[in-house]
Short mmCIF file of C-alpha atoms in Angstrom, two decimals:
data_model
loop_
_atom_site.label_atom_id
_atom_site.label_comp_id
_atom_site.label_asym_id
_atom_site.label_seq_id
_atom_site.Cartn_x
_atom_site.Cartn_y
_atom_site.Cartn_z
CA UNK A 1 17.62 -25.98 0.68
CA UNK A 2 19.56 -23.43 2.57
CA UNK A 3 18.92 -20.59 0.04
CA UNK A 4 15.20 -21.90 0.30
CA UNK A 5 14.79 -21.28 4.58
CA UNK A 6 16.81 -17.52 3.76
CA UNK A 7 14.12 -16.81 1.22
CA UNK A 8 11.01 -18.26 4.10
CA UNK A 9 12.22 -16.43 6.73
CA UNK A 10 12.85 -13.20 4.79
CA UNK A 11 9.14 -13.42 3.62
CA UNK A 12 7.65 -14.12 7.18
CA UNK A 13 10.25 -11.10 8.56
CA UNK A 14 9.06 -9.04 6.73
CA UNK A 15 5.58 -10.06 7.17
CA UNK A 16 5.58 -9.83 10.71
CA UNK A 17 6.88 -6.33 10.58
CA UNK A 18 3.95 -5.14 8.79
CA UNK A 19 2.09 -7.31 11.51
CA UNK A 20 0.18 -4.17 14.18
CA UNK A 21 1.41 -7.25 16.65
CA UNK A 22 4.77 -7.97 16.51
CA UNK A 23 6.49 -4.51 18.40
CA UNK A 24 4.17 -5.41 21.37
CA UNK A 25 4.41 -8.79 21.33
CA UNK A 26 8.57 -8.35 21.92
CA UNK A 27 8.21 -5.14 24.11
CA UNK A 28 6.09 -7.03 26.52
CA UNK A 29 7.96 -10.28 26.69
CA UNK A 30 10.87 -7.54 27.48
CA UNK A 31 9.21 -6.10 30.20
CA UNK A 32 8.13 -9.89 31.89
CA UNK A 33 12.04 -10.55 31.65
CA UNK A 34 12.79 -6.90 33.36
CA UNK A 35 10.08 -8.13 36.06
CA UNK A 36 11.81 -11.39 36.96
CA UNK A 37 14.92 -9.63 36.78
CA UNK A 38 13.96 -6.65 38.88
CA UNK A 39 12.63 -9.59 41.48
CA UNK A 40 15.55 -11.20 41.62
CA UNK A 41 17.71 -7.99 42.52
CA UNK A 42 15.62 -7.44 45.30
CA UNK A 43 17.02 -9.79 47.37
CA UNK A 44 20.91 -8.81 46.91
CA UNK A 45 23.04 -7.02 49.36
CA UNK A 46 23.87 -4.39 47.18
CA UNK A 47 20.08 -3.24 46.56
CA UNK A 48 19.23 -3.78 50.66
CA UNK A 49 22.00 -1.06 50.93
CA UNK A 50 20.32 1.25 48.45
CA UNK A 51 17.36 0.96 50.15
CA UNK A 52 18.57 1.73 53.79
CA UNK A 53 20.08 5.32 51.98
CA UNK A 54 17.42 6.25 49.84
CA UNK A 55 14.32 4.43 51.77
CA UNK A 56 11.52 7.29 50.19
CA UNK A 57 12.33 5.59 46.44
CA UNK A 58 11.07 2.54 48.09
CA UNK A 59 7.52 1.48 49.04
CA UNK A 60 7.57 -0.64 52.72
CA UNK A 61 4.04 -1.13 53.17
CA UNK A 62 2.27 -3.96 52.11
CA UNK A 63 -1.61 -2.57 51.34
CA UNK A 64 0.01 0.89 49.64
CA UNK A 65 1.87 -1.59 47.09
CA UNK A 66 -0.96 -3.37 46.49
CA UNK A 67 -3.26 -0.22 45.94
CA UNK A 68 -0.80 0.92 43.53
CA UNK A 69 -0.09 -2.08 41.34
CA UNK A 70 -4.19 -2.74 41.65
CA UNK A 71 -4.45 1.03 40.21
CA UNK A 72 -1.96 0.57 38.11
CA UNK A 73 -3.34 -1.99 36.38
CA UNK A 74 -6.90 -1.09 35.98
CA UNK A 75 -5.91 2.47 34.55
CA UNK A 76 -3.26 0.95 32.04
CA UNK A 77 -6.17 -1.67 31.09
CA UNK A 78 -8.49 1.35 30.13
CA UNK A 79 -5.78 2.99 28.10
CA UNK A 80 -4.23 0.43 25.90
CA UNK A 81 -8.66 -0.46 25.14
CA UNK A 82 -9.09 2.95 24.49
CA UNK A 83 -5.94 3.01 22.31
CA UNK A 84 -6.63 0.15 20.32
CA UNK A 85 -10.17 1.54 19.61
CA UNK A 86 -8.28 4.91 18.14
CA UNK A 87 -6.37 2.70 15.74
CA UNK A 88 -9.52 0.80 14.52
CA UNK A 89 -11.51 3.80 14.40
CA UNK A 90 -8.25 5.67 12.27
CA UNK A 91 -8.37 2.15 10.25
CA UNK A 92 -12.11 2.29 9.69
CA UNK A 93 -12.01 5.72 8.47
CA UNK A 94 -8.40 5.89 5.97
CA UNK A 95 -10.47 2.69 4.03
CA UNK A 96 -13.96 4.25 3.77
CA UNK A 97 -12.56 7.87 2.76
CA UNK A 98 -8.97 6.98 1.37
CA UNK A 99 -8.22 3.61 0.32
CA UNK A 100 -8.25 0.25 1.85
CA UNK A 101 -5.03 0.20 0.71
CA UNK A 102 -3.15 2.52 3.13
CA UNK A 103 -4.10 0.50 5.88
CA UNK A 104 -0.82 -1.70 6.06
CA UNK A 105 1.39 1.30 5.92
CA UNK A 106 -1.08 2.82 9.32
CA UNK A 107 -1.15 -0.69 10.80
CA UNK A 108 2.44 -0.40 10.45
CA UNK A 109 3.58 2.47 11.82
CA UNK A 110 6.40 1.57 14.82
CA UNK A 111 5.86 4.48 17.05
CA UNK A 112 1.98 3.46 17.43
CA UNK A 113 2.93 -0.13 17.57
CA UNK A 114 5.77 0.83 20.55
CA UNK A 115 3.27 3.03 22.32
CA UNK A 116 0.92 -0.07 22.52
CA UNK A 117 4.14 -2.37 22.95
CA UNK A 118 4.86 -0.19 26.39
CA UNK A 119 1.40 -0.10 27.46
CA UNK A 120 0.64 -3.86 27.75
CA UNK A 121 4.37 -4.89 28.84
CA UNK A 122 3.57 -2.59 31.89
CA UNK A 123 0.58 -3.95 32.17
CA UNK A 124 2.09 -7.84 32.10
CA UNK A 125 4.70 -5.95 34.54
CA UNK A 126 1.71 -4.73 37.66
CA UNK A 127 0.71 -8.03 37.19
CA UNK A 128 3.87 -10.26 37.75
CA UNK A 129 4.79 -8.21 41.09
CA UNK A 130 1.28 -8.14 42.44
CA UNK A 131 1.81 -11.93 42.03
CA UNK A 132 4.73 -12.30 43.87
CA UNK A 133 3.24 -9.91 46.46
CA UNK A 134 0.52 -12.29 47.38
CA UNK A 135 2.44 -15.13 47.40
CA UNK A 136 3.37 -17.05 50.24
CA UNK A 137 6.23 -15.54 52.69
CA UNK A 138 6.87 -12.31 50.59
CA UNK A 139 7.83 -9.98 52.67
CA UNK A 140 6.57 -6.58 51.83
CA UNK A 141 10.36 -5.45 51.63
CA UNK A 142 11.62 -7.88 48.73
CA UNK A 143 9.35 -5.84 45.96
CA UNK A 144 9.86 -2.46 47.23
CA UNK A 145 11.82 -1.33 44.20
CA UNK A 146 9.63 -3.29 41.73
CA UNK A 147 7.01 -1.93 42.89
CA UNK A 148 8.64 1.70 42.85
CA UNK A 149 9.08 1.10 39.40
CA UNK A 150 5.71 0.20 38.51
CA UNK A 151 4.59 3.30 39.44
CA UNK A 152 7.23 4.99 37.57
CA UNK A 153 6.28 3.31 34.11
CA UNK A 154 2.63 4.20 35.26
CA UNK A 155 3.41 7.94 34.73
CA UNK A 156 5.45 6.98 31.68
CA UNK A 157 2.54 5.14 30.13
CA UNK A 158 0.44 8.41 30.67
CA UNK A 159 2.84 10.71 28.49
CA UNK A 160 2.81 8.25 25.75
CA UNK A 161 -0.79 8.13 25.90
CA UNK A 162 -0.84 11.90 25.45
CA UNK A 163 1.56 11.57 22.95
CA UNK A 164 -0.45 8.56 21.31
CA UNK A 165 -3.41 10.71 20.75
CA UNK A 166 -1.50 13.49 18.92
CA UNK A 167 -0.09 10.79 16.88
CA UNK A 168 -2.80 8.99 15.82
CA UNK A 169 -5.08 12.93 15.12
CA UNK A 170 -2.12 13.74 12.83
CA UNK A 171 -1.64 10.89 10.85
CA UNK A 172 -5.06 9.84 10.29
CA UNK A 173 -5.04 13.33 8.08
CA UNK A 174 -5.28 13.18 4.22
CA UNK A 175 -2.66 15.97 3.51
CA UNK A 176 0.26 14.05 6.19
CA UNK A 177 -0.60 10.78 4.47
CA UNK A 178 -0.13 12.58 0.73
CA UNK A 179 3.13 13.59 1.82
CA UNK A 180 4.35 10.44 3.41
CA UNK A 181 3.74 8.81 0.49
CA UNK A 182 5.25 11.15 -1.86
CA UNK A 183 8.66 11.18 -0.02
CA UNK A 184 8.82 7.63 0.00
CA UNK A 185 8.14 6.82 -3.39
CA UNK A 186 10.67 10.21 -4.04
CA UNK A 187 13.52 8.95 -2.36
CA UNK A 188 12.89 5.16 -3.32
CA UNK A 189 12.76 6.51 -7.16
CA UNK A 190 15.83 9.12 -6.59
CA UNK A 191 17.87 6.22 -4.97
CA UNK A 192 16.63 3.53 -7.31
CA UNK A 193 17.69 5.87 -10.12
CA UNK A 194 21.13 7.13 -8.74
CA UNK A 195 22.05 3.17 -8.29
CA UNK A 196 20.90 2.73 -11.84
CA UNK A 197 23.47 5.45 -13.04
CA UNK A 198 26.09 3.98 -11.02
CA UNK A 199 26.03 0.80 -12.51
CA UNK A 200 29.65 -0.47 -13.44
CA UNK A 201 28.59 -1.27 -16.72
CA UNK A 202 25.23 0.29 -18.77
CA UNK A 203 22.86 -1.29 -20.43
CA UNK A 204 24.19 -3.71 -23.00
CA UNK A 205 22.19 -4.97 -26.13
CA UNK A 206 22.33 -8.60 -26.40
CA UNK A 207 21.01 -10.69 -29.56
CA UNK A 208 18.15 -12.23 -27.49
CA UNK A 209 16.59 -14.30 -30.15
CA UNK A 210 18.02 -17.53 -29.75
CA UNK A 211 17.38 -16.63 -25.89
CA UNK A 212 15.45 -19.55 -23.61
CA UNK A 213 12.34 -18.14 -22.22
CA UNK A 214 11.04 -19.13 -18.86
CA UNK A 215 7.27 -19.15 -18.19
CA UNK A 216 6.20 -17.50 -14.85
CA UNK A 217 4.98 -20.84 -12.76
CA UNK A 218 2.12 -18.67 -10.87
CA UNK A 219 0.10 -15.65 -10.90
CA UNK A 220 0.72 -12.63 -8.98
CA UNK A 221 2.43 -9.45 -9.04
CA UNK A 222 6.03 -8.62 -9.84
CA UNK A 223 8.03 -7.46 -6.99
CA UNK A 224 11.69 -7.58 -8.15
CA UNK A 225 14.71 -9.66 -8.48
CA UNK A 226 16.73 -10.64 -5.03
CA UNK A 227 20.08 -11.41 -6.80
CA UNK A 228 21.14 -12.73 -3.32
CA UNK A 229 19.85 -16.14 -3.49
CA UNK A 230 21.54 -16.45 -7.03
CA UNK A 231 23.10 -19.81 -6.14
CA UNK A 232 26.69 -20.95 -6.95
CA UNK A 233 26.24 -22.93 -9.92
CA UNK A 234 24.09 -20.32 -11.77
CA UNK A 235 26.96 -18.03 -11.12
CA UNK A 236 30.13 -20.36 -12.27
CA UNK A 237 27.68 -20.48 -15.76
CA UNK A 238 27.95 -16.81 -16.27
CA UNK A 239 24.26 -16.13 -17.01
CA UNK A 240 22.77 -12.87 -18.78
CA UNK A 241 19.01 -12.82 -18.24
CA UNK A 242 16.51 -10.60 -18.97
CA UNK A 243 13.13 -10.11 -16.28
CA UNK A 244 10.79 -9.29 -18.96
CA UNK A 245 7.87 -7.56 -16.69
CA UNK A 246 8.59 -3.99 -15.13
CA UNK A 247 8.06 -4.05 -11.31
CA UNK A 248 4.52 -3.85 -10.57
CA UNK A 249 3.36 -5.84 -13.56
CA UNK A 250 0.71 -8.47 -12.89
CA UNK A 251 1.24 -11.89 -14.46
CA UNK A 252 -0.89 -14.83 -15.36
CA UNK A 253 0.87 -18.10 -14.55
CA UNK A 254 1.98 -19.08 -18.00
CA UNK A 255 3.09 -15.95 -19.07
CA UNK A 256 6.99 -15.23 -20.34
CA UNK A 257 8.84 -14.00 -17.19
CA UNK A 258 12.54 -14.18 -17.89
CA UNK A 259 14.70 -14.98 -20.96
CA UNK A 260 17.96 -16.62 -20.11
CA UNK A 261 21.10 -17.02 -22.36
CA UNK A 262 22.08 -20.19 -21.46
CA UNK A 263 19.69 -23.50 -20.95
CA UNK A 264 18.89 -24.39 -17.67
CA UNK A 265 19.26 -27.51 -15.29
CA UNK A 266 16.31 -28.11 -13.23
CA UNK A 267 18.31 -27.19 -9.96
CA UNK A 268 19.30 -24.12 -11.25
CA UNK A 269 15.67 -23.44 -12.65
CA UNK A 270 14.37 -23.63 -9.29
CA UNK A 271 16.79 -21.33 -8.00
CA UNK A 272 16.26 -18.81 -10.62
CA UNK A 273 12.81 -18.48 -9.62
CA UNK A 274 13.37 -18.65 -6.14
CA UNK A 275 14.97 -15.17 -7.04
CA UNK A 276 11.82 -14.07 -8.31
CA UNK A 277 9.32 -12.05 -5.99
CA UNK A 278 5.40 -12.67 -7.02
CA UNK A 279 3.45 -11.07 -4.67
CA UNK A 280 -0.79 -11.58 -4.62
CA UNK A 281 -0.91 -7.87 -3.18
CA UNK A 282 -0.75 -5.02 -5.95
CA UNK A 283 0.81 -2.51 -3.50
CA UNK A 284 1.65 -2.96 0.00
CA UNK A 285 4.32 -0.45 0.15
CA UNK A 286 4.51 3.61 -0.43
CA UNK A 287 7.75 2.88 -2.63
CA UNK A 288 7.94 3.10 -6.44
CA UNK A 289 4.55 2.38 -8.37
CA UNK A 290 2.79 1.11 -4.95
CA UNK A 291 3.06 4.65 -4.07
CA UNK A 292 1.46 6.00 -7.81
CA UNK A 293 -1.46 3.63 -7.10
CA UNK A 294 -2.31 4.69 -3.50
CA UNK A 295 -1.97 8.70 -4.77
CA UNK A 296 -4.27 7.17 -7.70
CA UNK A 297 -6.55 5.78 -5.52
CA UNK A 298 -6.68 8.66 -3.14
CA UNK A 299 -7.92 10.70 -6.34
CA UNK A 300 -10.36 8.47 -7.33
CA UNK A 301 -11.96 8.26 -3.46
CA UNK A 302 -11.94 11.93 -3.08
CA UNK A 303 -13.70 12.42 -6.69
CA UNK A 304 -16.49 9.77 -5.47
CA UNK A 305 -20.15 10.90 -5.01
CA UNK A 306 -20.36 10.14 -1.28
CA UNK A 307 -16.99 12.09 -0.58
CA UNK A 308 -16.57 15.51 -2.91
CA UNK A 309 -13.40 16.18 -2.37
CA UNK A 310 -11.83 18.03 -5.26
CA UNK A 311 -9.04 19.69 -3.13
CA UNK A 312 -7.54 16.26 -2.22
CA UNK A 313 -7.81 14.93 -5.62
CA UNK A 314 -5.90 17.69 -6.92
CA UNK A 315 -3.50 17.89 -3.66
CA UNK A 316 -2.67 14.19 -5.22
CA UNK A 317 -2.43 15.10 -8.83
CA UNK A 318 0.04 17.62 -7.81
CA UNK A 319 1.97 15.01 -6.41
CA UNK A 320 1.63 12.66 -9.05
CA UNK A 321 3.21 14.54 -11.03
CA UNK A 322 7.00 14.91 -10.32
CA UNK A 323 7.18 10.94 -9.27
CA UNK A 324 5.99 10.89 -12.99
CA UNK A 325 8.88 12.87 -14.50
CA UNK A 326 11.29 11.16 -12.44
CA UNK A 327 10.11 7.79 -13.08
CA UNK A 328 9.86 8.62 -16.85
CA UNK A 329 13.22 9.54 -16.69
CA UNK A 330 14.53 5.95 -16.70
CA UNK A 331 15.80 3.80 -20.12
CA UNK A 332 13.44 1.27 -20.99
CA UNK A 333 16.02 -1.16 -20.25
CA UNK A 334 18.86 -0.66 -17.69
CA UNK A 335 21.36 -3.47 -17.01
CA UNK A 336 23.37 -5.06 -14.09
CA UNK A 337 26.16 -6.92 -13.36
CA UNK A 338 26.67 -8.87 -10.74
CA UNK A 339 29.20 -10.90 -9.12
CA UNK A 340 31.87 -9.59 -10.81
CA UNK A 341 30.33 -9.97 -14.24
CA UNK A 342 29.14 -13.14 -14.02
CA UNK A 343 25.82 -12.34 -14.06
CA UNK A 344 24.26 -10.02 -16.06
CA UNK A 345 20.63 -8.52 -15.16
CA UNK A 346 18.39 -6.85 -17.76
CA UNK A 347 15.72 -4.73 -16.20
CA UNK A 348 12.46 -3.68 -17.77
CA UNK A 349 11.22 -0.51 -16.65
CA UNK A 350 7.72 1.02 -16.90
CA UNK A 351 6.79 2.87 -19.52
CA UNK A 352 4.75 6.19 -19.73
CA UNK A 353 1.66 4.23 -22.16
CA UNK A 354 1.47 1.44 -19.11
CA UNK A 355 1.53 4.18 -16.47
CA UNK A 356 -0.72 6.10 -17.90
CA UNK A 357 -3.07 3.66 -18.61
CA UNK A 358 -2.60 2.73 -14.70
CA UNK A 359 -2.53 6.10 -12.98
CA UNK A 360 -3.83 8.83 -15.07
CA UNK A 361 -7.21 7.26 -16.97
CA UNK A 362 -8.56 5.88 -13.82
CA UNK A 363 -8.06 9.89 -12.44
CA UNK A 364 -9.46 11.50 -15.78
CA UNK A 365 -12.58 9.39 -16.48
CA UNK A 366 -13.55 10.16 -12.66
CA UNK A 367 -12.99 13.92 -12.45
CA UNK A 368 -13.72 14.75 -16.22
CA UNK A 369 -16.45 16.48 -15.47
CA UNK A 370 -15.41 18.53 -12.78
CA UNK A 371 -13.20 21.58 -14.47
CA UNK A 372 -10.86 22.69 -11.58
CA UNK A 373 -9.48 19.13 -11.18
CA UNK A 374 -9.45 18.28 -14.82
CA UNK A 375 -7.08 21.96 -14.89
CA UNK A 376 -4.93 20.27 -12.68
CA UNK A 377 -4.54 16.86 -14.36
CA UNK A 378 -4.02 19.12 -17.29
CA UNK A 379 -0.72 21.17 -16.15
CA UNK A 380 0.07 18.03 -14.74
CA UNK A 381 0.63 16.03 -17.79
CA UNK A 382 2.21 19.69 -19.56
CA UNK A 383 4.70 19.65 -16.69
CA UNK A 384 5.94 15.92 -17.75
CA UNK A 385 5.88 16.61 -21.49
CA UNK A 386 7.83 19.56 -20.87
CA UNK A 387 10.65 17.75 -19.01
CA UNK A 388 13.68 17.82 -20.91
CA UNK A 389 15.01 14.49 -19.79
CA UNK A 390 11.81 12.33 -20.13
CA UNK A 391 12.47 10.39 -23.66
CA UNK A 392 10.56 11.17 -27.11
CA UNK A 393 8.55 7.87 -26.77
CA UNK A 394 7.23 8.88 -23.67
CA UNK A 395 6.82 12.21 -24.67
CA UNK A 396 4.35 11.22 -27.27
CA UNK A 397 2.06 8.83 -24.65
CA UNK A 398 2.14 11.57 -23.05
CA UNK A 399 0.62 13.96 -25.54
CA UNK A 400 -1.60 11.19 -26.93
CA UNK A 401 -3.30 11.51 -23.21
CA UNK A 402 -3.54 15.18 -23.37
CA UNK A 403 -5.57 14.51 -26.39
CA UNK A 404 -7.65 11.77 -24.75
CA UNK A 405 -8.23 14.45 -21.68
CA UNK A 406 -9.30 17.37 -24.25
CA UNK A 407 -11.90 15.21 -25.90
CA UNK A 408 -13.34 13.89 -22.45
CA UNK A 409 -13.71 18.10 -21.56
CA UNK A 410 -15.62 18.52 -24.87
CA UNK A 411 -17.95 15.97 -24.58
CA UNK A 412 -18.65 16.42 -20.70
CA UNK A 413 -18.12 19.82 -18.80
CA UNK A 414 -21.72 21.42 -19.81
CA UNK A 415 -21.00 25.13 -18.62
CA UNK A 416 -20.08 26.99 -22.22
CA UNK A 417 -17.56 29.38 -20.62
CA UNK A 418 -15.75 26.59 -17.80
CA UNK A 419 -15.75 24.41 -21.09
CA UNK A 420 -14.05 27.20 -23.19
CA UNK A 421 -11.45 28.40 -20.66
CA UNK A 422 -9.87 24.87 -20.23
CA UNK A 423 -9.61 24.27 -23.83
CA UNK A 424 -8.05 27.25 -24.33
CA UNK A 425 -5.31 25.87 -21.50
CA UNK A 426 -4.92 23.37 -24.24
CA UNK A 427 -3.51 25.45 -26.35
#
């Protein structure tokens, strides 16, 4: 049960992270605690003697507080609107020309949501004091400071919101949100692959055919394993499974998920899968294959009738292409222990045939008829064949797509000499 509430509240946390509301939802409940606290200051000895020797950081009369909160407040109003327009408008436009998929990493982007955070918790903050201001026997005095303050934040709020609108201009380009993507998925692969190396022991064949295999109990897509919530007993039974899909891999409820060596209780069944992490979203992140599928995606979208765009097709391509060669460059099978050997975890990784099939057809079907791109595609998939360290099975997918890509530039690019040049590439 307890291992059940980590695994809830680790879904929701993360969840509400990816929410555009949750930074401004605790920034301004921060700033209505700073606004009682601020209040309640007022009225101590210690800040009556600040006052009486610096009385100019303090406002004293009762209609030029209220002017200012009142301003305050309407001009704060019109920026966060205006602010939150931007971000649909940035929204509206990354799904029609990009993807509708690179909207949760732009709705999630912390320095937009603590701009927006800042702006209504100052807002919630005018508000509070020019409450207490108007209430009955408030003297003037007791919200000097707050009030001070106020207008402080106010000029705050207006850097941000020159700041916001630099923000939001930059990232709302194509070539910044190619990048971002490629270093994440880069370091998530380089990291993913210098932990696999590490491993304390490597990948160990085990006779799996007398192995119990357990059905996946719903459909979705495979997200990983979180060893954490292994639970005690599955642990004191030394286990050695095998997850059978790669990460990424979208299963129909039914399907073989894991093989275990050992049979099962129904406790520890239900803790095993508990482990598991089926998601309904194909890619929500810019890490690992999510991050192949968005730069797919981006390809496809640019190569579209109603956009054009070879230059950010092949600006992706030319991305693609090292996360491919480093990605390649794992084992089909890596394995883990865990707690100290108890457990052992047998990984499936992708393979080039599935990735290909994925990432590159959806890319060459689209721009096959459109030479410069199909080019790049072209030294794109030379460039992974030619890597020393991706294995000879891959190697071969590989080739068997440069083969694929060489008929589609026969049968479609029309112009004789455009047609001859890139075959000649081929070569």
């Amino acid at each position: 049960m307890f291992k059940s509430a980590i695994k809830i509240v680790k879904v929701l946390y993360r969840r509400v992270l990816l929410s555009i509301a949750f930074y401004p939802v605790l920034i301004s409940f921060g700033y209505c605690l700073l606004a009682f606290i601020i209040l309640e200051l007022e009225s101590l000895e210690l800040a009556k003697r600040f006052k009486e020797q610096i009385p100019y950081l303090f406002i004293e009369d009762y209609e030029t507080a209220r002017a200012i909160l009142t301003t305050l407040i309407g001009g704060i109003l019109s920026l966060t609107v205006f602010s939150f327009t931007m971000v649909m408008v940035v929204l509206s436009q990354a799904s029609s020309n990009f993807s509708p998929r690179l909207l949760p990493s732009l709705v999630s982007n912390k320095r937009h949501q603590l701009i927006l955070g800042v702006y209504i918790g100052t807002l919630l903050y005018c508000i509070i004091i020019l409450i207490v201001l108007g209430a009955n026997d408030i003297e003037t005095h007791s919200v000097g400071f707050s009030a001070m303050l106020a207008a402080i934040s106010g000029v705050f709020c207006t850097g941000l919101f020159v700041y916001f609108i630099h923000s939001i201009s930059v990232s709302i380009q194509i070539q910044n949100i190619i990048d971002n993507i490629f270093r994440s998925s880069s370091k998530y692969l380089d990291k993913d692959f210098e932990d696999s190396s590490s491993l304390k022991v490597g990948l160990r064949e085990f006779k799996m055919d007398d192995f119990e295999t357990i059905n996946s109990d719903k459909s979705g897509y495979y997200r990983g394993f979180d060893d954490s919530l292994l639970s005690d007993s599955l642990v004191g039974n030394c286990h050695q499974f095998e997850i059978l899909p790669f990460v990424g891999c979208h299963l129909w409820e039914g399907m073989p998920l894991i093989r275990a060596q050992n049979s099962l209780s129904d406790e520890d069944l239900k803790n095993l899968m508990l482990c598991i992490n089926i998601s309904s979203n194909r890619s929500d992140q810019n890490e690992g294959i999510d991050g192949f599928i968005k730069l797919m995606e981006i390809a496809v979208k640019a190569m579209s009738p109603g956009i054009n765009d070879p230059g950010t097709a092949i600006d992706a391509i030319n991305k693609l292409a090292p996360l491919f060669v480093k990605i390649l460059r794992f084992p089909p099978k890596t394995s883990n222990s865990l707690r100290d050997g108890k457990i052992i975890i047998v990984r499936n990784n992708v393979m080039a045939r599935e990735l290909l099939q994925t990432i590159i057809q959806p890319i060459r079907l689209y721009a096959k008829k459109d030479s410069s791109v199909v080019i790049a595609l072209l030294g794109a998939l030379k460039f992974i064949a030619r890597d020393a360290k991706v294995s000879k099975e891959n190697k071969e997918d590989v080739k068997k797509e440069l083969e694929a890509l060489k008929i589609d530039v026969e049968g479609n690019i029309e112009n004789k000499f455009d047609r001859e040049k890139v075959l000649a590439m081929f070569e």
